[in-house]
Coordinates of C-alpha atoms in Angstrom, one line a residue:
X1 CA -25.7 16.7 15.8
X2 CA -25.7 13.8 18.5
X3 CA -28.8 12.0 18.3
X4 CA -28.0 8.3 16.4
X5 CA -31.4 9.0 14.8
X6 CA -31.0 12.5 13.2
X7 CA -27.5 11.3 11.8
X8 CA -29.4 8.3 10.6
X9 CA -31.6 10.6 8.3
X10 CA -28.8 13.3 7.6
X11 CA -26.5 10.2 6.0
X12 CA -29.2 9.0 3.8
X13 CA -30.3 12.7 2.3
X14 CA -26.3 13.3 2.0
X15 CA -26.3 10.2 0.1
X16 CA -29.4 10.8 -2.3
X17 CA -28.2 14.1 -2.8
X18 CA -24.9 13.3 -3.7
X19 CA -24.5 10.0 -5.2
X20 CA -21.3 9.0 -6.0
X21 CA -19.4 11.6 -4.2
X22 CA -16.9 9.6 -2.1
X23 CA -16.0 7.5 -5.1
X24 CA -15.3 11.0 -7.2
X25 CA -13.2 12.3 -4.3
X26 CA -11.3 8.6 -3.7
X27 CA -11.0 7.8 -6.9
X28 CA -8.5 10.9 -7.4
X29 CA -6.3 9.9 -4.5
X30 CA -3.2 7.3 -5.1
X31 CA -0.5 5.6 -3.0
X32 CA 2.3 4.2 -5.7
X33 CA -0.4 4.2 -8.0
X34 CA -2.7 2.3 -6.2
X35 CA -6.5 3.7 -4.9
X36 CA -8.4 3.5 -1.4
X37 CA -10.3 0.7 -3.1
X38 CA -7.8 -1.8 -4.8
X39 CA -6.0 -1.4 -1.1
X40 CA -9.1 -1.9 0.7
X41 CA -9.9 -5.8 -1.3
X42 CA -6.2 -6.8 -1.3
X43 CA -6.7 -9.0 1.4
X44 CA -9.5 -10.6 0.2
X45 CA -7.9 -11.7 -3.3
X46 CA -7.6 -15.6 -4.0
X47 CA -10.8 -15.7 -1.9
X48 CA -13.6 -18.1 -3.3
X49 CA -17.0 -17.3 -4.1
X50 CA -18.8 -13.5 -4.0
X51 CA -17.6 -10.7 -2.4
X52 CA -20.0 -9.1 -0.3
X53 CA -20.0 -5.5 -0.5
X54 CA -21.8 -3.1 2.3
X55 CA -23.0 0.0 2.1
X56 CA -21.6 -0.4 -1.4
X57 CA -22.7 3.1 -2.4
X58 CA -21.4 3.8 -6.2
X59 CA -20.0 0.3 -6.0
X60 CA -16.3 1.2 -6.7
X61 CA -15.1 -1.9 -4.8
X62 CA -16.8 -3.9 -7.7
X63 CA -14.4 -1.6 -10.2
X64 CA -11.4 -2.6 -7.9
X65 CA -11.7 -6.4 -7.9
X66 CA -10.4 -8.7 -10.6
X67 CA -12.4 -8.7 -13.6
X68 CA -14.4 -12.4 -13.2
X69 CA -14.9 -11.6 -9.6
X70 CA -18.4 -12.1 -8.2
X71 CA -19.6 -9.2 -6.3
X72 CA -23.0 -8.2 -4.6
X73 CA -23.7 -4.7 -3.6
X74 CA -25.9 -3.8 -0.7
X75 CA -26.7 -0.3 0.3
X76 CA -29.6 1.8 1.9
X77 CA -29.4 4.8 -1.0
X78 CA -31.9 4.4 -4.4
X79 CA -29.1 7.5 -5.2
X80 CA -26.5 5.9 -4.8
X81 CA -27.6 2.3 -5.9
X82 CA -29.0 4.7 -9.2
X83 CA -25.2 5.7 -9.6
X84 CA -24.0 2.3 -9.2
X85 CA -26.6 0.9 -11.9
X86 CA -25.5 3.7 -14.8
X87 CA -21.6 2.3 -14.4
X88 CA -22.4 -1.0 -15.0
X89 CA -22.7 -2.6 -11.6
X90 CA -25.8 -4.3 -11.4
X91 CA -25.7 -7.3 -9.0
X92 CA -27.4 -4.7 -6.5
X93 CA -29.5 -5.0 -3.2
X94 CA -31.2 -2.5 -1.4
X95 CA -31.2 -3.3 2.4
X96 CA -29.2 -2.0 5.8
X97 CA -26.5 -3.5 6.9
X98 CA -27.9 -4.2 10.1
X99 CA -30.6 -6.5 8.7
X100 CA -28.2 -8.6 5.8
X101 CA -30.7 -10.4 3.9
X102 CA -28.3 -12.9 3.6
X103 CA -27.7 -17.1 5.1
X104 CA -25.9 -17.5 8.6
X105 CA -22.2 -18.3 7.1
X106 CA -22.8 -18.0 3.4
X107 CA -19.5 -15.2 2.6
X108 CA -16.1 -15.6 3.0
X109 CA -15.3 -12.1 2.0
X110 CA -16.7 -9.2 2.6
X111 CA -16.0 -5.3 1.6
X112 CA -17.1 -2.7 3.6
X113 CA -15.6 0.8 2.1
X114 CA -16.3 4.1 3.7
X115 CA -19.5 2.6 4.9
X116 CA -18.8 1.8 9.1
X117 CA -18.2 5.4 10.4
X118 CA -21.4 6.1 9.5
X119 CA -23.6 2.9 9.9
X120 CA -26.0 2.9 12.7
X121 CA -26.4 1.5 14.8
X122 CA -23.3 -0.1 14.7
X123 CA -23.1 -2.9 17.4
X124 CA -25.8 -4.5 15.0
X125 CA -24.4 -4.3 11.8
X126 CA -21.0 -5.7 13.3
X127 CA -23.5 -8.4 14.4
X128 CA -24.5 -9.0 11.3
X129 CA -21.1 -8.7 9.9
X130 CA -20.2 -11.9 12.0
X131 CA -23.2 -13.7 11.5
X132 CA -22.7 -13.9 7.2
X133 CA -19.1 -14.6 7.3
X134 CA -18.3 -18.4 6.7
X135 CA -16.0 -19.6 9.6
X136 CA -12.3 -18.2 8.4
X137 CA -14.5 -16.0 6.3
X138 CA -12.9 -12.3 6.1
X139 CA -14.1 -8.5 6.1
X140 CA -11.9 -6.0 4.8
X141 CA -13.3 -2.6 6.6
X142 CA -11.9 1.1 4.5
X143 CA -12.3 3.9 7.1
X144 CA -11.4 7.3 7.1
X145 CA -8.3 8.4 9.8
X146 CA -6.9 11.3 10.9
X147 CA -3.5 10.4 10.0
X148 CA -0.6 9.8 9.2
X149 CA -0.4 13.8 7.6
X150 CA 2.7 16.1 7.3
X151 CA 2.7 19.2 8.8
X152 CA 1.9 21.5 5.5
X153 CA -1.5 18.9 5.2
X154 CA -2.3 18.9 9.1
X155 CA -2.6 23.1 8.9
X156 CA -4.6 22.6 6.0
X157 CA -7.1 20.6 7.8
X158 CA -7.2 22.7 10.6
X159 CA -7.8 25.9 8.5
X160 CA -10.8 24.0 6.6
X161 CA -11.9 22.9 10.2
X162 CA -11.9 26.5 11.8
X163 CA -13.7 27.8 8.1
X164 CA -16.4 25.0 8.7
X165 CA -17.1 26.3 12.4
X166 CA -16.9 22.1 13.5
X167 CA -14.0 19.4 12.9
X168 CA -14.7 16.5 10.4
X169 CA -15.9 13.7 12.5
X170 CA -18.2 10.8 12.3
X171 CA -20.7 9.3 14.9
X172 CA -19.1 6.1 15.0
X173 CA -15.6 7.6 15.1
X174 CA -15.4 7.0 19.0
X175 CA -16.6 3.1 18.9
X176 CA -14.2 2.3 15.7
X177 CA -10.8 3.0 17.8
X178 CA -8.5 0.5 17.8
X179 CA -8.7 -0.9 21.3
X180 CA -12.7 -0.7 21.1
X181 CA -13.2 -2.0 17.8
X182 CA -10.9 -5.4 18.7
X183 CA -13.1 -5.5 21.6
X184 CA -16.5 -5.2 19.6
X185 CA -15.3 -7.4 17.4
X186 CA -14.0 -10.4 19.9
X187 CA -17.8 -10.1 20.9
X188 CA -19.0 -11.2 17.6
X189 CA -16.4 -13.7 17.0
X190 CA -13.9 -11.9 14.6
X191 CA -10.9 -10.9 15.2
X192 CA -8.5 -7.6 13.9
X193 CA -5.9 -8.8 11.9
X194 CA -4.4 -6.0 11.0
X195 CA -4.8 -2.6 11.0
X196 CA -3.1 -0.5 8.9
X197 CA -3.8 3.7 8.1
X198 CA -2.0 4.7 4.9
X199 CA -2.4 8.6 2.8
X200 CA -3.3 8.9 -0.4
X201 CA -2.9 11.9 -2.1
X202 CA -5.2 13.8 -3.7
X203 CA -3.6 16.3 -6.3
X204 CA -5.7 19.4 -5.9
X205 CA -7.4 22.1 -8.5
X206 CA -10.6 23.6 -7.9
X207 CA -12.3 21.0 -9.0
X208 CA -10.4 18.7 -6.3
X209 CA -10.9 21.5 -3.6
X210 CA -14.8 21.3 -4.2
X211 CA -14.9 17.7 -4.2
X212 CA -13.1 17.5 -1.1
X213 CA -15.6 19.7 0.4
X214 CA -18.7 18.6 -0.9
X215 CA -17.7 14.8 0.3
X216 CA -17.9 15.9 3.7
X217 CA -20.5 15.1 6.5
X218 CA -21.5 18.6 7.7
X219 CA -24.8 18.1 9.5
X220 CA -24.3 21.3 12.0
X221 CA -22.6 23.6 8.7
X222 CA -24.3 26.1 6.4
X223 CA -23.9 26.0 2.9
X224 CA -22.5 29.2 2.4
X225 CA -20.4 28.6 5.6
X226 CA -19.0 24.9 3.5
X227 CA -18.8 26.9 0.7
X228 CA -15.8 29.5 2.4
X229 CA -14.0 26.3 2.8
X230 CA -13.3 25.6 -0.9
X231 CA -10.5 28.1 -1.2
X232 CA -8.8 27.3 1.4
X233 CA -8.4 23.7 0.1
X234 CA -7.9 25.5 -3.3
X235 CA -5.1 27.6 -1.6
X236 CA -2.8 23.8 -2.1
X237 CA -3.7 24.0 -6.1
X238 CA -0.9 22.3 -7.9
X239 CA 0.1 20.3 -4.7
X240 CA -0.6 17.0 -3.8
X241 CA -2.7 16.7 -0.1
X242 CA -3.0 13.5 2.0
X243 CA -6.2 12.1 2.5
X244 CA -5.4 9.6 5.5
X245 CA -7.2 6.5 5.2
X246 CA -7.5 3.3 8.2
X247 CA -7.8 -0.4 6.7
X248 CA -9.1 -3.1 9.3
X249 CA -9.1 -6.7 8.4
X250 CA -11.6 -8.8 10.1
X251 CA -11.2 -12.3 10.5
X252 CA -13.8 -14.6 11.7
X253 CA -13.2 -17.7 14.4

């Protein structure tokens, strides 16, 4: 699947369908006991004011902030903003991130957690990214990587790949590169800060194995073809498997 349009719709049924999946799978993972999410706000603690959370999904940055925080989710799912509600997290918005119903410099922080890969189209919502922030406002961007991974975890990945029939990809993978996404970026005003790509470990069962599976974008995969590819994540039961994760602070001139 190539067409910005089609992936577009396939993210949004994926979504409905299965609310609260990335949050399930994430919130399983650890790096010296800390999750994808508490990593992904760190640099926007001390920050005044609300955080502003895109393509908020379950809303599991909300969970990760200090308790007092304000916080504002904004997401294109009624699934996922459904999810969100029956936790607790009810400062909600449904809108698209490339159309912030938000005032010209009005955020000085700004969470964006397993949302960019997918958003489209992009240059937009990094458009709109810029435009929100206060100047020296922040975005703290959670993206999934393909590394760092050991050796045992990259030949389970390839396995699950070859089982799939496609690799795990995303249609913004391309543009989010380092080099490009500092130069999208310096378009809009921000600048990278850091970028930083860290593993988290998922400790795997079955139940792990299926999650792992289920959370992926498969647009061009079968489901009895995603299905085969539960054992072989099974196969590490017992284990602990990376699950490599990119963090990209934002900065805004």
């Amino acid at each position: 699947m190539t067409d910005e349009a089609a992936w577009a719709g396939y993210v949004a049924r994926f979504h409905d369908e299965e609310p609260g999946i990335t949050e399930d799978l994430l919130g399983r993972t650890d790096h010296d006991g800390t999750d994808p999410y508490a990593w992904c706000v760190a640099p926007l603690l001390g920050r005044h004011g609300t955080v502003l959370d895109l393509a908020s999904g379950s809303g599991p940055v909300a969970a990760a902030l200090p308790a007092g925080q304000p916080w504002v989710g904004l997401d294109t799912s009624a699934g996922e903003l459904d999810r969100a509600r029956a936790a607790g997290r009810t400062a909600l918005v449904r809108g698209s991130a490339t159309a912030l119903p938000v005032a010209d410099g009005a955020v000085r922080a700004l969470a964006c957690a397993m949302g960019l890969q997918v958003v489209a189209p992009l240059d937009p919502a990094l458009a709109e990214l810029a435009r929100v922030l206060a100047p020296g406002g922040r975005a703290a961007l959670l993206l999934p990587t393909g590394w760092p991974l050991g050796p045992r975890d990259l030949w389970t990945y390839l396995r699950l790949q070859a089982v799939l029939g496609q690799a795990i990809r995303y249609p913004n993978g391309p543009a989010l590169a380092p080099r490009r996404l500092a130069r999208r970026a310096e378009r809009h005003g921000l600048v990278v800060s850091a970028d930083e790509r860290r593993a988290f470990a998922l400790t795997v069962d079955d139940e792990a194995a299926a999650l792992l599976v289920r959370s992926l974008y498969l647009p061009d995969t079968e489901p009895e073809r995603r299905a085969r590819g539960v054992p072989v994540v099974a196969d590490r039961a017992g284990d602990r498997l990376a699950i490599p994760m990119r963090r990209v602070v934002l900065d805004r001139l």
